[in-house]
Structures are given as structure tokens and as C-alpha cells.
CSV table of C-alpha atoms and ligand atoms in Angstrom, one decimal:
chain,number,residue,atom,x,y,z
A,301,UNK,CA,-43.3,-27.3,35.2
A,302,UNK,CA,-40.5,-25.7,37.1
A,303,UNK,CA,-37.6,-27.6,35.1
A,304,UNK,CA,-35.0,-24.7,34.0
A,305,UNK,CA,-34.9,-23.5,30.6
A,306,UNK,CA,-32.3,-25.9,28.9
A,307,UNK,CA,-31.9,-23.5,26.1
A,308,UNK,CA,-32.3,-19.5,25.0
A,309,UNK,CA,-35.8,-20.5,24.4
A,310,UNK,CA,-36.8,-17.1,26.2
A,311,UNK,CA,-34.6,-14.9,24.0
A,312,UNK,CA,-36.7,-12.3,22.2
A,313,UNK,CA,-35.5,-12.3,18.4
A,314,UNK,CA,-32.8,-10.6,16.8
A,315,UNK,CA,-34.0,-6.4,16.0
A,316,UNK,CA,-32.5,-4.9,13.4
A,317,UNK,CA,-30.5,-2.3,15.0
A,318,UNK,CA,-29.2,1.0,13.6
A,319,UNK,CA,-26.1,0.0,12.0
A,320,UNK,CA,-24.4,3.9,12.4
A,321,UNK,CA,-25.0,2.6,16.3
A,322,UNK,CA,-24.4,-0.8,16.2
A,323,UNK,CA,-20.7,0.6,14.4
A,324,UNK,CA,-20.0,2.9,16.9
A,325,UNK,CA,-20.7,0.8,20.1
A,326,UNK,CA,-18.8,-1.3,19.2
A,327,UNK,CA,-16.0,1.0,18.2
A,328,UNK,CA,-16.6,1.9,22.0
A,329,UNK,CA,-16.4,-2.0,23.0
A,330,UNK,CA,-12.6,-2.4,21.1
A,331,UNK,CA,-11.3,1.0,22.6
A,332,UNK,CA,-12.0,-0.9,26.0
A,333,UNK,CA,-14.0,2.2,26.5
A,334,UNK,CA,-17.1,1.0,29.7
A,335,UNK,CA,-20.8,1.2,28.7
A,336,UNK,CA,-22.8,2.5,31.4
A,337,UNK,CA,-26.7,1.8,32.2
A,338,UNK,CA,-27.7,5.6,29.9
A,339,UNK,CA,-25.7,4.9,27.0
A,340,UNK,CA,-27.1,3.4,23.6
A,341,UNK,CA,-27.0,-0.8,23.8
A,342,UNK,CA,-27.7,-2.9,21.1
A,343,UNK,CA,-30.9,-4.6,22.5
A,344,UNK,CA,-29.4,-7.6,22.9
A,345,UNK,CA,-26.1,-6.9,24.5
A,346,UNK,CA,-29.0,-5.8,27.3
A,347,UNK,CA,-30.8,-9.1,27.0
A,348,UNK,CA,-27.5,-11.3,27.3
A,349,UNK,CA,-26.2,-8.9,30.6
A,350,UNK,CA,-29.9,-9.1,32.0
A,351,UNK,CA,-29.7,-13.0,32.0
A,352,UNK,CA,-26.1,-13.5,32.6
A,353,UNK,CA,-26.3,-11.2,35.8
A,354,UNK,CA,-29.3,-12.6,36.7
A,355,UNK,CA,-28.3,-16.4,36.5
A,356,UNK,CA,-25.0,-15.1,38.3
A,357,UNK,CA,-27.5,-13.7,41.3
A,358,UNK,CA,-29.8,-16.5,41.7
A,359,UNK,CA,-26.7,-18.6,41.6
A,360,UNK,CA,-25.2,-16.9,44.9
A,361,UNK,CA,-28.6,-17.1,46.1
A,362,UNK,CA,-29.9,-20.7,45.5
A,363,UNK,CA,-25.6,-21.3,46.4
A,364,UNK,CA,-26.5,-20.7,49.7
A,365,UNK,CA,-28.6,-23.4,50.5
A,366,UNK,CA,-25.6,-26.4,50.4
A,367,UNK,CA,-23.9,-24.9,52.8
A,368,UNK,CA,-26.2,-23.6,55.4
A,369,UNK,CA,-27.6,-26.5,56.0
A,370,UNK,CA,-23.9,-27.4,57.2
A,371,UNK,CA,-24.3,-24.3,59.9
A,372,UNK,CA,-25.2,-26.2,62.6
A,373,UNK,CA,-23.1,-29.4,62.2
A,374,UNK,CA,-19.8,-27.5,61.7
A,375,UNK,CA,-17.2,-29.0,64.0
A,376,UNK,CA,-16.5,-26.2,66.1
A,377,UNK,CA,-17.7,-22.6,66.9
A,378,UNK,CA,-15.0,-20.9,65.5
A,379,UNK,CA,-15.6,-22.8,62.0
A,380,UNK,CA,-19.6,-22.2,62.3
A,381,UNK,CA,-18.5,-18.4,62.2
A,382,UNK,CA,-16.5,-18.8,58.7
A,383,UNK,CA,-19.3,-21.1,57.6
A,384,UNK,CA,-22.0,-18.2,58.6
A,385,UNK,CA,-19.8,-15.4,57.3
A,386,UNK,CA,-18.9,-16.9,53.7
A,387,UNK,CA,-22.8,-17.7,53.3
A,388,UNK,CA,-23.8,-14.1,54.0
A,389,UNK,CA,-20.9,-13.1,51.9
A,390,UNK,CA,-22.8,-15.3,48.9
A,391,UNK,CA,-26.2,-13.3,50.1
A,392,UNK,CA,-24.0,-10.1,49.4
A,393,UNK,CA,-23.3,-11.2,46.3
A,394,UNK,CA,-26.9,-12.0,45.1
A,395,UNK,CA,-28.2,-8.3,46.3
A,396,UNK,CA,-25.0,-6.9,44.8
A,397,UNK,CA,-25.8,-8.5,41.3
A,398,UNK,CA,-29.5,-8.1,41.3
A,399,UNK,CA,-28.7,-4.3,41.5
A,400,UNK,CA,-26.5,-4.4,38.5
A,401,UNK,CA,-28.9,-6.1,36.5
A,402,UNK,CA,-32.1,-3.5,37.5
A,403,UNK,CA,-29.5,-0.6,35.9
A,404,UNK,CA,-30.8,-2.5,32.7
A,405,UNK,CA,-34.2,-2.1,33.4
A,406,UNK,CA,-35.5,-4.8,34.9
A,407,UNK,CA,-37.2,-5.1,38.3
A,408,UNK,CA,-35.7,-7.4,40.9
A,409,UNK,CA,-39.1,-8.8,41.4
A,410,UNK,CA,-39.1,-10.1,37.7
A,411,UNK,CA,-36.1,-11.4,38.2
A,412,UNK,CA,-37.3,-13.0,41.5
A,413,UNK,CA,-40.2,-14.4,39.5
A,414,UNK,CA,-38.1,-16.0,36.9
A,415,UNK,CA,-36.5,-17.4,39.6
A,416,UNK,CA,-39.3,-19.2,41.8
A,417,UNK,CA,-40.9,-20.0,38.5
A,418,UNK,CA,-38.2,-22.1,37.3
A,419,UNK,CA,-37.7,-20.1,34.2
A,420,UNK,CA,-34.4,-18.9,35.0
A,421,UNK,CA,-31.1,-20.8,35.2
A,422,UNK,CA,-29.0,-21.0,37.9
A,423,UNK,CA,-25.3,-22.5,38.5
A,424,UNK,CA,-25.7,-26.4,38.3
A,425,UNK,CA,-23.5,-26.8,40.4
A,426,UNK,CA,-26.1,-26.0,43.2
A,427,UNK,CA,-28.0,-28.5,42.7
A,428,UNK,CA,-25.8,-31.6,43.6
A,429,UNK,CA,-26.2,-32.4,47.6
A,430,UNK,CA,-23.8,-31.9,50.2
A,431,UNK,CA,-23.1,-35.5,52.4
A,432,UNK,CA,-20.2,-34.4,54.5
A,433,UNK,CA,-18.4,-31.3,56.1
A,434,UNK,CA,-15.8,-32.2,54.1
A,435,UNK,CA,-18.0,-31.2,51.1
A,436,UNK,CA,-17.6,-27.3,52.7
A,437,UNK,CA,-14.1,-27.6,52.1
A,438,UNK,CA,-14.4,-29.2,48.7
A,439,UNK,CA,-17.4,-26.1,47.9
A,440,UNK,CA,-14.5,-23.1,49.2
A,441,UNK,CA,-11.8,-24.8,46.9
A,442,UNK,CA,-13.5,-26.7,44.1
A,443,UNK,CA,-16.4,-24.2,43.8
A,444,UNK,CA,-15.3,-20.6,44.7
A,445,UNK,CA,-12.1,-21.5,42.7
A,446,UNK,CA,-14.1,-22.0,39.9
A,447,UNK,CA,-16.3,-19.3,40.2
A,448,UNK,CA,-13.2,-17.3,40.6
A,449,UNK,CA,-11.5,-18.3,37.5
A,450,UNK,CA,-14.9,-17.3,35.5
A,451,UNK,CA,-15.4,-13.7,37.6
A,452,UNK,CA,-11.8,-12.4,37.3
A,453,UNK,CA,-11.8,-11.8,33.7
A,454,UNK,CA,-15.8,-10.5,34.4
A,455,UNK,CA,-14.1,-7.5,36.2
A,456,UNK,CA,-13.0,-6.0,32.7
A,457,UNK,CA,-16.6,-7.1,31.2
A,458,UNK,CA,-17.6,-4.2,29.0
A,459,UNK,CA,-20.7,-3.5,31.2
A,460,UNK,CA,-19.5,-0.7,33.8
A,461,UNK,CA,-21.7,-1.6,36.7
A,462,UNK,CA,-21.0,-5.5,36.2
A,463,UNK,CA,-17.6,-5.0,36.3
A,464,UNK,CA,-17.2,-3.2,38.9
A,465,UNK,CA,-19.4,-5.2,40.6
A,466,UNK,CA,-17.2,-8.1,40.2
A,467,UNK,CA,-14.1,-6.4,41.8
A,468,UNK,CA,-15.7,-6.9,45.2
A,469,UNK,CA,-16.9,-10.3,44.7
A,470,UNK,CA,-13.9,-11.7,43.4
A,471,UNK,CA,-12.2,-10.3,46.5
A,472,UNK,CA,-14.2,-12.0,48.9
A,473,UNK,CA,-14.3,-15.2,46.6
A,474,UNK,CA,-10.6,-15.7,46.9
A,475,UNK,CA,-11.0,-15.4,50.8
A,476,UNK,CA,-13.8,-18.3,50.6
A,477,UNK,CA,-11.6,-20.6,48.2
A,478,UNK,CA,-9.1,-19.8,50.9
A,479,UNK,CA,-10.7,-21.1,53.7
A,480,UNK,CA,-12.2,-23.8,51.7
A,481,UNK,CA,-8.2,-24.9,50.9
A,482,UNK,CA,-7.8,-24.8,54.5
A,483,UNK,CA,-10.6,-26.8,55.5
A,484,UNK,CA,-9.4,-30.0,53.1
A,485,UNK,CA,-5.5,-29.2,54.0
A,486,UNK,CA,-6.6,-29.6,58.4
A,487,UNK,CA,-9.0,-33.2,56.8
A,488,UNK,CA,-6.3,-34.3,54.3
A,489,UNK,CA,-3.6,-34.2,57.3
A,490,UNK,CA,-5.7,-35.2,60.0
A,491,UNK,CA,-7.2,-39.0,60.7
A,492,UNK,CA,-7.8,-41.6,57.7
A,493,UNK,CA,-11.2,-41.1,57.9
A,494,UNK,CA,-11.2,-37.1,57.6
A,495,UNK,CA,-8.6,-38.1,54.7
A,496,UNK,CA,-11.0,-40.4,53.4
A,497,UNK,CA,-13.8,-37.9,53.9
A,498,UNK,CA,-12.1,-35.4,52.3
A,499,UNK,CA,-11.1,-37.7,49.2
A,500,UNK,CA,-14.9,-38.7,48.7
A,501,UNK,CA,-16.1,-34.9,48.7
A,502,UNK,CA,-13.3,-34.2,46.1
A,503,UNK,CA,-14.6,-37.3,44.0
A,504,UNK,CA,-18.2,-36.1,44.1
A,505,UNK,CA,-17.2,-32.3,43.3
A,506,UNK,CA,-15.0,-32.4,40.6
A,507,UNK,CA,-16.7,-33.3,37.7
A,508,UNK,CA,-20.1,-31.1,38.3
A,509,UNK,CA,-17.2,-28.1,39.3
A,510,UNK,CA,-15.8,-28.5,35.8
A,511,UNK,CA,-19.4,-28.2,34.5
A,512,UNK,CA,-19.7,-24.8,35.9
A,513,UNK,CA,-17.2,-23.4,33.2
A,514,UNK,CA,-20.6,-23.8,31.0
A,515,UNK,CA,-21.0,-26.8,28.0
A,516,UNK,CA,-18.0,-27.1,25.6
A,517,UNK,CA,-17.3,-24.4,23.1
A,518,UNK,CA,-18.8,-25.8,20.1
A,519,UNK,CA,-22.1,-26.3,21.9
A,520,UNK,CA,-22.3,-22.3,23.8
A,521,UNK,CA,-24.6,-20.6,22.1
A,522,UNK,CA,-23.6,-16.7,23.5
A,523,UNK,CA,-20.0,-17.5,23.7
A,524,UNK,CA,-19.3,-15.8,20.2
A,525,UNK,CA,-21.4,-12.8,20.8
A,526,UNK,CA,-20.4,-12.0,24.3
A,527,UNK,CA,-16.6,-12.5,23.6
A,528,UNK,CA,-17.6,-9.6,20.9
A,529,UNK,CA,-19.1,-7.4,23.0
A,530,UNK,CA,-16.4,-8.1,25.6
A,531,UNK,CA,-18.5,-9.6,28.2
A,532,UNK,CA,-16.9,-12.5,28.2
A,533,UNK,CA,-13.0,-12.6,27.8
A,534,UNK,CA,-12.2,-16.4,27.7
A,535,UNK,CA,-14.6,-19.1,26.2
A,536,UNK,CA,-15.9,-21.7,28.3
A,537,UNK,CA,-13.0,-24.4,27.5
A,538,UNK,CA,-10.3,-21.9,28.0
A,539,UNK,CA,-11.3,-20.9,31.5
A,540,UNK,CA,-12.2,-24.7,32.6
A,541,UNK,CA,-8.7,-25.5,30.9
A,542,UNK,CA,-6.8,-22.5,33.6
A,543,UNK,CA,-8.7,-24.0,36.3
A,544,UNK,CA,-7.6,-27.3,36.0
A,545,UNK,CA,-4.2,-26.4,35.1
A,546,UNK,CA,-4.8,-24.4,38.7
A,547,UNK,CA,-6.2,-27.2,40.8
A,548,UNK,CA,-4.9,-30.5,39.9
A,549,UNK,CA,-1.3,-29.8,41.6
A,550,UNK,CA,-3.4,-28.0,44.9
A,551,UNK,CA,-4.9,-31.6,44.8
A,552,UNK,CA,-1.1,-32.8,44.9
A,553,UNK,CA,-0.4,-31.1,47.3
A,554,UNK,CA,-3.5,-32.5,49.5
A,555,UNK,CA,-2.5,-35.8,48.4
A,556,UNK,CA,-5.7,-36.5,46.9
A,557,UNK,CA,-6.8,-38.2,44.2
A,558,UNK,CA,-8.1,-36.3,41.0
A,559,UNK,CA,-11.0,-39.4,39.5
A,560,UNK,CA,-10.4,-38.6,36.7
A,561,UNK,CA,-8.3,-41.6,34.7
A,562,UNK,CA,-7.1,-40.3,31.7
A,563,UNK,CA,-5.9,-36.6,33.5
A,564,UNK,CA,-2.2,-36.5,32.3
A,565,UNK,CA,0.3,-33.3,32.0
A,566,UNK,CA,0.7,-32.8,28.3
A,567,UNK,CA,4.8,-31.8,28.2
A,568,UNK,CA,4.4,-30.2,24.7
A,569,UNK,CA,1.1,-27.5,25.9
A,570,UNK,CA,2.1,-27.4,29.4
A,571,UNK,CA,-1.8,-28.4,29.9
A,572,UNK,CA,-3.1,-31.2,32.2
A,573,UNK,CA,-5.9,-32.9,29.8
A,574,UNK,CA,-8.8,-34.2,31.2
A,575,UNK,CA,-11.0,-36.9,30.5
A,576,UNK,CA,-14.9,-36.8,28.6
A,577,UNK,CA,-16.7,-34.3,30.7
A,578,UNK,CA,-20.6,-36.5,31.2
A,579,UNK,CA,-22.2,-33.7,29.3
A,580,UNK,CA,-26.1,-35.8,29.5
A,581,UNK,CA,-25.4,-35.1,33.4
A,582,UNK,CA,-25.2,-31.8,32.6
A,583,UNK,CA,-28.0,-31.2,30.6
A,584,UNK,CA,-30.6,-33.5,32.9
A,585,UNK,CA,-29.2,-31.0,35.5
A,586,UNK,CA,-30.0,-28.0,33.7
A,587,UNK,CA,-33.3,-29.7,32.8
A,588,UNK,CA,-34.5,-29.8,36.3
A,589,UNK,CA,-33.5,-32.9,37.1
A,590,UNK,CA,-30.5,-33.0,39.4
A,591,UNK,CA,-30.2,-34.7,42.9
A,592,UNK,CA,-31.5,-31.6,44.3
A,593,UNK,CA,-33.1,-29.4,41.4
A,594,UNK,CA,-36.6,-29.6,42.9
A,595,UNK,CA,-35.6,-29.3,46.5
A,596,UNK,CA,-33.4,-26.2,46.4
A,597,UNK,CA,-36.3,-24.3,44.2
A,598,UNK,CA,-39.0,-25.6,46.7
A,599,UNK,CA,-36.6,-24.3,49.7
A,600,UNK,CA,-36.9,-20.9,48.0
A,601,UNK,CA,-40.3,-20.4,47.2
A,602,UNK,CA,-40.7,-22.0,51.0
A,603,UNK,CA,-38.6,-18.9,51.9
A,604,UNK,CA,-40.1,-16.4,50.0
A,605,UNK,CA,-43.7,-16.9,51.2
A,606,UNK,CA,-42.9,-17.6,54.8
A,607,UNK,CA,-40.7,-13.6,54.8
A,608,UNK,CA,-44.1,-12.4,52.8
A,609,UNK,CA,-45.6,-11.0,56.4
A,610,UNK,CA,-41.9,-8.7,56.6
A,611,UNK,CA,-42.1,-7.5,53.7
A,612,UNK,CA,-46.4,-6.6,53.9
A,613,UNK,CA,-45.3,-5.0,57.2
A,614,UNK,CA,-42.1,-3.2,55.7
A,615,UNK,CA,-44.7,-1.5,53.0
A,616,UNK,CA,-47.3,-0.8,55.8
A,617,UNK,CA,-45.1,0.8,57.6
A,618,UNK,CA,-43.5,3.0,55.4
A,619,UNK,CA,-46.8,4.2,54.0
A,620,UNK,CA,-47.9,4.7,57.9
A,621,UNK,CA,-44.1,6.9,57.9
A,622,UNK,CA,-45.8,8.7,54.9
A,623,UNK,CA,-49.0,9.6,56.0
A,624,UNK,CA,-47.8,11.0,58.8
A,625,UNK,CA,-45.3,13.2,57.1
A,626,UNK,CA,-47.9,14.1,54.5
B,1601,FAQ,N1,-25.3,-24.1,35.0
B,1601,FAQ,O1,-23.9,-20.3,25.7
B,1601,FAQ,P1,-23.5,-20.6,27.0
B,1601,FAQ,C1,-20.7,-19.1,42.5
B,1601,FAQ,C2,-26.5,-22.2,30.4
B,1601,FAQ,S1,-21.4,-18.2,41.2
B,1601,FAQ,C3,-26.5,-23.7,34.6
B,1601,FAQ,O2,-22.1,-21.1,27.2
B,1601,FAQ,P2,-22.9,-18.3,28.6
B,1601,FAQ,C4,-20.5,-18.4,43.8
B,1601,FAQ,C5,-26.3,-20.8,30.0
B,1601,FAQ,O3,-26.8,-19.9,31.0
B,1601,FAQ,C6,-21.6,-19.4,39.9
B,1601,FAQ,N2,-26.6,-23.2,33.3
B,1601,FAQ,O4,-23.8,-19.5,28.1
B,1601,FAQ,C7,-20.7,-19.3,44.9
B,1601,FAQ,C8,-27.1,-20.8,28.7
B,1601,FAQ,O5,-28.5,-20.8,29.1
B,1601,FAQ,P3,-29.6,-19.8,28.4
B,1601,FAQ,C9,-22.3,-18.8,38.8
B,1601,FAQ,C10,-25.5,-23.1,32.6
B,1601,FAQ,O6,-23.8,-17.4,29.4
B,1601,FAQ,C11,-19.7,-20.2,45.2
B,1601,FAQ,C12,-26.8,-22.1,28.1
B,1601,FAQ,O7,-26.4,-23.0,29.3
B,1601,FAQ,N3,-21.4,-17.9,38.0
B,1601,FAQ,O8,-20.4,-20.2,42.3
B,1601,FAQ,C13,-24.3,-23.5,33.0
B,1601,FAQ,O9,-22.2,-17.6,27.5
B,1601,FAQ,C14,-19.9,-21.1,46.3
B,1601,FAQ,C15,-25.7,-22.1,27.1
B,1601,FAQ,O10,-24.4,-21.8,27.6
B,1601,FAQ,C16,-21.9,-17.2,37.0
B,1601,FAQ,O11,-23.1,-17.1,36.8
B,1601,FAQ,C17,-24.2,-24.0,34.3
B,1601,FAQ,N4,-23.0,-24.4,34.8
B,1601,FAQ,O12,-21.8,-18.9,29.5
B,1601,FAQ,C18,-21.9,-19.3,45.6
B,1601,FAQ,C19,-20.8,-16.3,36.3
B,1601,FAQ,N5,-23.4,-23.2,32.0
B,1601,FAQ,O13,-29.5,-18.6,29.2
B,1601,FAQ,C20,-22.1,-20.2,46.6
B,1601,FAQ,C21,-21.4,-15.5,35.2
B,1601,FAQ,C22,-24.1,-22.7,31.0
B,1601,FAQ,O14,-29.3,-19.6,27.0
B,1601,FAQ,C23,-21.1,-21.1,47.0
B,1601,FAQ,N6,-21.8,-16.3,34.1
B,1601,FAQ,N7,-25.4,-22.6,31.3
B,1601,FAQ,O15,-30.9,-20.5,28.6
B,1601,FAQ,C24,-21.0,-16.7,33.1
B,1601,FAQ,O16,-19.8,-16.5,33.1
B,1601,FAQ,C25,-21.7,-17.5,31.9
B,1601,FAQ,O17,-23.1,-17.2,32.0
B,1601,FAQ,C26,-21.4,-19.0,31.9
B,1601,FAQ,C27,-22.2,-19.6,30.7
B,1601,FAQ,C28,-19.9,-19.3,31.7
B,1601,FAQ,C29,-21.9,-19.7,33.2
């Protein structure tokens, strides 16, 4: 019942548009010109910002819950401060996104109910457990860079409040993929078991990191569409393809491992090229059915009744505040 939707299955269809419109938005879109929340949108450039944001929201939200159940068992205080800070960073992010997507016109408790209701998609990546503090380090590098490599080009999206939106975000990203470097650099040089706790966190995070680019190009439904309309600026293979090139010689560097047998430099591209990404993993993952699907949306609805008394009180009071101003 609460398995995410696998495919566009909530997409309203196609409306004609007025093609005088439809011709000179998208005149707007090629002079790099930005579209801001009153100007005429084709309906579904709105419809394909309203879900992106949103997945990109829930994702920082429901991203939250791997690591802060690491809080407590980081090793020392100073790195249970990072780990606290980074999380409420990702918290940032979520309340940051949600208001860019209610400048289309859509509440944020909509979007909170297509969220609890498991009708909205969030990052996969989220749902795969987290075994080790060596998986925060793997989550800063593996993850952030990722989400990194995907947001910078979002900071020219078309959409003005997306955009700018990103700029911050990607700032405090890089300083989480940062720290996250720095976490498996201190395990990779320390004992053989942090070495070996580091290599077993890279070996579990690789593959579902490289699934976060989105499924291969031939199988994106949006990708032609929103490269059009200059949301996106790189397809799905082409930004998994920079990160990699990115990443495999940081893991050099770590002296880890990359599991991944057939990765080999190609001399003539200049490209490292991977081996087959397990795309049935990634669909049973986006179909609910992950290692931790069901958990991390129970920990959320879980969250959102138990805060339910703060935010009854919140209203009372502000209609008390009211009243007496009245
Ligand atoms: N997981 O046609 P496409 C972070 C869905 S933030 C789940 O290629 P599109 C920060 C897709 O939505 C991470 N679903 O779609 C952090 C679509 O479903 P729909 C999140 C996925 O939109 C770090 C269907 O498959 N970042 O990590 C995934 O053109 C550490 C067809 O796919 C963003 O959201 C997936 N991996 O391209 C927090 C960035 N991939 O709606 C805590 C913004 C695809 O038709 C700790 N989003 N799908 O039912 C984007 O750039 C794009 O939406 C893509 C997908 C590239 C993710």
C-alpha cells in the first residue's frame, strides 16, 4: 500500500498548450533567460519542478534518518557535533526545497501527504541500512558527492527559485562530502579493522550511490523533456559517468577497493567504465521493497504524529495571539 510509485503513474496528461506561449517560453528557456513562480509555464514544466523538488525534499528529509541513528555512537564528541550539524544541514535542505516547490502552488502539507502516503518517491539511496560508522564516512563521500555532481548543474535549472535554491545547498554539500572524505581518510590510515571497516562500507555504498544518478538513459522517462526545458543539464549516464570519473582515484588514494570487476580506465575516452549497474535492485527499491523502504516511511509517519500536539498547540496559540489583538 505504501510501496513508491515505480513509474509517472501520477502524471496528469499532456494539455494542449497555447502554441504562441509554448514558442515563446521556450524562446525564454534558450536565451538562458530564469522563469520565476508569476510567469506563464507550460503545465507541465510545473508538474515535472513540483515532483522533482519535491522528491529532492523528502529525499533530504527521509536522508536523515541513516545517519542520526549514528548520533549517539559517533566515536568522539567532537565528531557527534559534525554528525549533528550535517543532519540539520540535510533538515535545512528539506524546508529550503519544500519552499521552492509551494512557489508552484502546491501546499507543503500535500507534499507531506504524498510523502507519508508512499505516493511520492524519494532518493533510493535512503533506503539501504547503515551497519558501521564507517558507513558516515562512506554517506559524506559516496553520497553527498553524488548528490553534488547531480545539484551543481541544478543551480543553472531554468526554474529561478530552484536554482537559486541549489546555490546554498550545493555549498554546504561540498562541506559534508568533505568531512565525509575525511572520516574514511582518519579509517583507511588507521587500524586494519577501521581499514577493513571502511572497505566494507565502500562495498555496500557504491553500487546503490551510482543508482542515485537515476536508471540509464534509454529507460528515463523526463530526461528528454527536462533537458528541453533546461531543468536538467546532463542526462542521468553523463553525470553518473563525471562522478565516477571523480571518485574512483579518491578511492586510490584511500587505498580501497572499488567492487566493481570490470572498472577499467578507457585510454581512448579518458573514462573509467563500469561494470552492469543491478537495475532489478533498483527498481524493487523504488517499489518499496528495499532493506529499509518500510522502516524509514514508518519512522516518519511515527514522527509526524508524535510532533502533532506542537503543532495543535502552535495553531492554538497563535489564534489565542489573535484574539487578543482583535
Ligand atoms: N531514487 O525519468 P527519470 C541527497 C525516479 S539528495 C528514487 O530519470 P528524472 C542529499 C524518478 O523520480 C538526493 N527514484 O527521472 C543528502 C522518476 O519517477 P516518477 C536526491 C528515482 O526526475 C545526502 C523515475 O524514477 N537528489 O542525497 C531515482 O528526470 C546525504 C524515472 O526517472 C535529487 O532529488 C532514485 N535514485 O531524473 C541527504 C536531485 N532515480 O516521478 C542526506 C534532484 C530516478 O516518474 C544525506 N532530482 N527515480 O515516478 C534529479 O536530479 C532527478 O529527479 C533524478 C531523476 C536525476 C534523480
Amino acid at each position: 500500500m505504501y510501496a513508491q510509485a515505480l513509474n509517472a503513474k501520477d502524471a496528469a496528461p499532456a494539455i494542449a498548450e497555447d502554441p504562441v506561449k509554448l514558442a515563446v517560453f521556450q524562446a525564454r528557456i534558450d536565451a538562458e533567460e530564469k522563469i520565476e513562480p508569476n510567469d506563464w509555464m507550460p503545465a507541465q514544466y510545473r508538474r515535472t519542478l513540483i515532483r522533482q523538488i519535491s522528491q529532492h525534499a523528502h529525499s533530504e528529509v527521509i536522508g536523515m534518518q541513516p545517519e542520526g541513528n549514528w548520533v549517539t555512537r559517533a566515536p568522539t564528541l567532537a565528531r557527534k557535533a559534525q554528525l549533528l550539524a550535517k543532519i540539520q544541514d540535510e533538515a535545512g535542505h528539506g524546508l529550503y526545497l519544500y519552499s521552492a516547490a509551494e512557489t508552484l502552488g502546491v501546499s507543503r502539507e500535500e507534499l507531506y501527504d504524498q510523502l507519508l502516503s508512499g505516493r511520492a518517491k524519494y532518493s533510493s539511496i535512503f533506503n539501504y541500512p547503515t551497519l558501521n560508522y564507517a558507513d558516515m564516512g562512506a554517506i559524506g563521500w559516496l553520497v553527498d558527492g553524488a548528490a553534488i555532481m547531480n545539484q551543481i548543474p541544478l543551480c543553472r535549472c531554468s526554474y529561478g527559485p530552484y536554482a537559486r535554491a541549489m546555490i546554498l545547498v550545493c555549498k554546504e554539500e561540498s562541506f559534508h562530502q568533505r568531512q565525509g572524505y575525511a572520516i574514511m581518510l582518519a579509517m583507511a590510515r588507521g587500524t586494519a579493522e577501521q581499514r577493513a571497516m571502511a572497505q566494507d562500507a565502500l562495498d555496500r555504498f557504491w553500487w546503490p550511490s551510482l543508482m542515485m544518478f537515476g536508471p540509464h538513459d534509454s529507460n528515463s522517462v523526463h530526461s528528454e523533456l527536462s533537458m528541453k526545458w533546461k531543468i536538467k543539464r546532463f542526462t542521468n549516464d553523463g553525470l553518473r559517468q563525471k562522478f565516477i570519473d571523480a571518485t574512483v582515484p579518491q578511492a586510490h588514494y584511500l587505498g580501497l577497493t572499488i567492487p566493481d570487476p570490470d572498472l577499467r580506465f578507457d585510454e581512448a575516452t579518458g573514462h573509467w567504465e563500469h561494470g552492469v549497474i543491478d537495475w532489478d535492485e533498483f527498481n524493487r527499491v523504488l517499489a518499496g521493497d528495499g532493506p529499509c523502504n518500510r522502516q524509514r516511511l514508518k519512522h516518519r509517519r511515527d514522527a509526524e504524529a508524535d510532533g502533532q500536539w506542537v503543532r495543535e498547540a502552535a495553531a492554538a496559540y497563535a489564534a489565542k495571539q489573535r484574539k487578543a489583538a482583535a
